[in-house]
Coordinates of C-alpha atoms in Angstrom, one line a residue:
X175 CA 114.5 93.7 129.8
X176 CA 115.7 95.6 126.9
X177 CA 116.1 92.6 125.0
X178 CA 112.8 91.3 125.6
X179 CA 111.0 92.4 121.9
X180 CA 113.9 91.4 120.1
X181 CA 113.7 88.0 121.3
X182 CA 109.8 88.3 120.4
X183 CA 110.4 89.4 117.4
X184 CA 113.1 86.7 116.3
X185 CA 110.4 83.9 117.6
X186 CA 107.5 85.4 115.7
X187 CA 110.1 85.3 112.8
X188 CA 111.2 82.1 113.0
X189 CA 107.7 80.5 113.9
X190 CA 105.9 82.2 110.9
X191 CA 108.9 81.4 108.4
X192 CA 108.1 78.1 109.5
X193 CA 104.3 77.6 108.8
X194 CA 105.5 79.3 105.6
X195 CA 107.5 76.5 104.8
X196 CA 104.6 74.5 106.0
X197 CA 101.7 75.9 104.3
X198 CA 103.6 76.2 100.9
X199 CA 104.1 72.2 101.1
X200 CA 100.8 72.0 101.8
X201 CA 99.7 74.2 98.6
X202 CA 97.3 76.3 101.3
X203 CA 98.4 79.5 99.7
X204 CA 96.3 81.4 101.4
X205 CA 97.6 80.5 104.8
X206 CA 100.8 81.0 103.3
X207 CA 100.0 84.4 102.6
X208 CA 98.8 85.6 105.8
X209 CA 102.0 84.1 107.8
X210 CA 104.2 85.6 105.4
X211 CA 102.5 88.9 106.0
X212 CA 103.5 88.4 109.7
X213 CA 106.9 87.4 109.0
X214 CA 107.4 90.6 107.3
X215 CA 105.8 92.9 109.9
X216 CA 108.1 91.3 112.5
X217 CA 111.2 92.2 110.5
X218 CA 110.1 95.6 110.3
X219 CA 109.7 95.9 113.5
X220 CA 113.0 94.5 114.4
X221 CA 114.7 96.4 112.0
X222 CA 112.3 99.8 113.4
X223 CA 113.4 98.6 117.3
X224 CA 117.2 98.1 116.5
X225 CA 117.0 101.8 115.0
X226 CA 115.7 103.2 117.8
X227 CA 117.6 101.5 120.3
X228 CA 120.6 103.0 118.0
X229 CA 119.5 106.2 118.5
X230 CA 118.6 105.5 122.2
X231 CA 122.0 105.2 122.6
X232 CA 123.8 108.0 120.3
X233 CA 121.1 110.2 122.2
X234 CA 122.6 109.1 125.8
X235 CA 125.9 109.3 124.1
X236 CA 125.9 113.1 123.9
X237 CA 123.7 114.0 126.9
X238 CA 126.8 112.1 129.0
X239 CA 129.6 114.9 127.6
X240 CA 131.4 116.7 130.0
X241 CA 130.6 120.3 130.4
X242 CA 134.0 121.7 129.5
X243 CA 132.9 120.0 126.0
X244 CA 130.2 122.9 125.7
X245 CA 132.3 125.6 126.5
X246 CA 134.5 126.4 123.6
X247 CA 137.2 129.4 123.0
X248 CA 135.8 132.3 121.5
X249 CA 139.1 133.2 120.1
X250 CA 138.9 129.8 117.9
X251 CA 135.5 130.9 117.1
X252 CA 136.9 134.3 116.2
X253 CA 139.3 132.8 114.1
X254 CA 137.1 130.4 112.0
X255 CA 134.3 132.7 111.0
X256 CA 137.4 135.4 109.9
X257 CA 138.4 132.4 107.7
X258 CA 135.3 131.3 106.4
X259 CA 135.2 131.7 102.4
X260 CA 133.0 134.6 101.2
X261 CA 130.8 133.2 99.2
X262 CA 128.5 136.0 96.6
X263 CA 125.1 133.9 96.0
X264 CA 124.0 136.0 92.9
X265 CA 127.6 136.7 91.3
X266 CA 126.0 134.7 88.3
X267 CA 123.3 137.9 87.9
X268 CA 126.4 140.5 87.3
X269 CA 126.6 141.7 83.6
X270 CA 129.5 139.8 81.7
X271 CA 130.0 139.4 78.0
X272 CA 131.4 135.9 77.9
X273 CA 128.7 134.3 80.0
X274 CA 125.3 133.3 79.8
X275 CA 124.1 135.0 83.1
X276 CA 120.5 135.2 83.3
X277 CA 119.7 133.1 80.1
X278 CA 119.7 130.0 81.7
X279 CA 117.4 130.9 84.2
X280 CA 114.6 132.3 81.3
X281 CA 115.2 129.2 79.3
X282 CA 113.9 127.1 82.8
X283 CA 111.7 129.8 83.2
X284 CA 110.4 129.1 80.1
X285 CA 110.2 126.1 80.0
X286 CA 108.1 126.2 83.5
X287 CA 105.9 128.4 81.6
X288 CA 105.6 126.4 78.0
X289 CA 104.7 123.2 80.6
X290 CA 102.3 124.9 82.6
X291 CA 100.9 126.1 79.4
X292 CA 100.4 122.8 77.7
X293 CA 98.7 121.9 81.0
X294 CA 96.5 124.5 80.6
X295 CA 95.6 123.6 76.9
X296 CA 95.3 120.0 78.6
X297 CA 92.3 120.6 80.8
X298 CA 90.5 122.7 78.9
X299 CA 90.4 120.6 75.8
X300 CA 89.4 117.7 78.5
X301 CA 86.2 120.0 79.5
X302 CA 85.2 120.7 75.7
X303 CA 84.5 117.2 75.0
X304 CA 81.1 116.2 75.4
X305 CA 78.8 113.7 74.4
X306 CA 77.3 116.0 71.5
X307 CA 80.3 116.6 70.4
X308 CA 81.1 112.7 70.1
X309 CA 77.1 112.0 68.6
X310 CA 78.3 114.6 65.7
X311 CA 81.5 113.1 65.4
X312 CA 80.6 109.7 65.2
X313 CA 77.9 110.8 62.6
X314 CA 80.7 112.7 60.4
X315 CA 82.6 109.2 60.4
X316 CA 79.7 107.2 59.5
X317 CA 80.4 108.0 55.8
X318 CA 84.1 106.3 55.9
X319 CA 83.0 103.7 58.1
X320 CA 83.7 99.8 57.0
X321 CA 80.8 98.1 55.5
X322 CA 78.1 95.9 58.0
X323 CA 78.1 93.0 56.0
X324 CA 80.9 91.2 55.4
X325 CA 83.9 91.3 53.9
X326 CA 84.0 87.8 52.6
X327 CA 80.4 86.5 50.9
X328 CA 78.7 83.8 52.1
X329 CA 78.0 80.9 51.0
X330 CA 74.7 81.1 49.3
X331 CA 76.0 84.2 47.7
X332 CA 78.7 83.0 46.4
X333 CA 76.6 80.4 44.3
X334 CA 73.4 82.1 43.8
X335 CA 75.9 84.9 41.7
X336 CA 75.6 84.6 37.6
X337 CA 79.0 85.3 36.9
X338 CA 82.1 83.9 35.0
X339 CA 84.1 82.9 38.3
X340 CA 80.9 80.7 39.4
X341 CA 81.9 77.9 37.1
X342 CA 85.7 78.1 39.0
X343 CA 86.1 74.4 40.5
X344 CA 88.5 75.9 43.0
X345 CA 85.9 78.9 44.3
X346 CA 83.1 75.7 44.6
X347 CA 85.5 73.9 46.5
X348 CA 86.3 76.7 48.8
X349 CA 82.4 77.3 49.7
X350 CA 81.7 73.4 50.0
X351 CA 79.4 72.9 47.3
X352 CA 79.1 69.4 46.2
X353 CA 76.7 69.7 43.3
X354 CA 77.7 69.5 39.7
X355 CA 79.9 72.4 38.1
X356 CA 77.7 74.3 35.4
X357 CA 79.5 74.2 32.1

């Protein structure tokens, strides 16, 4: 009976990776999708079952240890804590010349601060923005703005103009016009 969703599993596996196979000949992508969806929430449950039964069984693994496993020697005990390295946590805050000590620790600290700073300057430029404040820009950069018209004249314009480069056979050719050159 343990074995029973595994074997579920593997089926729903190996029947949706086969109306994958289907679906994608059949161009129903769709379809395709969906089954492949399945396929992939059966291997995750596999995977999530053969976990747990791993477990299951590391679990039962300790809870069948003898009793004389539990009971240890308190001389060994003793013995390892005596031997266990003293270790001085903040040896790093004692005053040395040849050391940076506590330097490091304001130049992360300061850096916290500097970020949390910039954050700061962040959000409240965010909240000064407002829609007058665009309007009046917007109006400030209406004086450097590009022209409406365009850059290139138009046709008509470009023949109705009195000036020397109107006669230029190469301009009248570039605006189309068919019509005598004026000499």
């Amino acid at each position: 009976m343990k074995k029973v969703p595994a074997v579920i599993l593997a089926l729903t596996m190996v029947a949706s990776g086969w109306f994958v196979v289907i679906y994608l000949d059949r161009w129903e992508w769709t379809r395709a999708l969906f089954v492949t969806m399945i396929f992939v929430i059966a291997e995750i449950a596999l995977i999530g079952w053969l976990v747990l039964q791993k477990l299951h069984r590391l679990e039962a693994r300790f809870d069948q240890r003898d009793e004389r496993d539990d009971v240890f020697d308190q001389a060994v005990l003793l013995r390892i804590r005596q031997t266990r390295p003293d270790y001085d946590r903040f040896a790093w805050l004692r005053a040395s010349v040849n050391r940076t000590n506590v330097f490091i620790t304001m130049v992360v600290g300061g850096g916290i601060v500097l970020s949390g700073l910039a954050w700061l300057i962040d959000k409240v430029a965010g909240r000064t923005v407002t829609a007058s404040r665009e309007q009046q820009l917007a109006a400030q950069l209406h004086t450097i703005a590009f022209p409406r018209s365009h850059f290139v004249a138009d046709e008509a314009a470009l023949i109705a103009q009195e000036f020397p480069t109107c006669d230029d056979s190469d301009l009248r050719l570039l605006v189309g016009d068919t019509r005598e050159f004026r000499r």
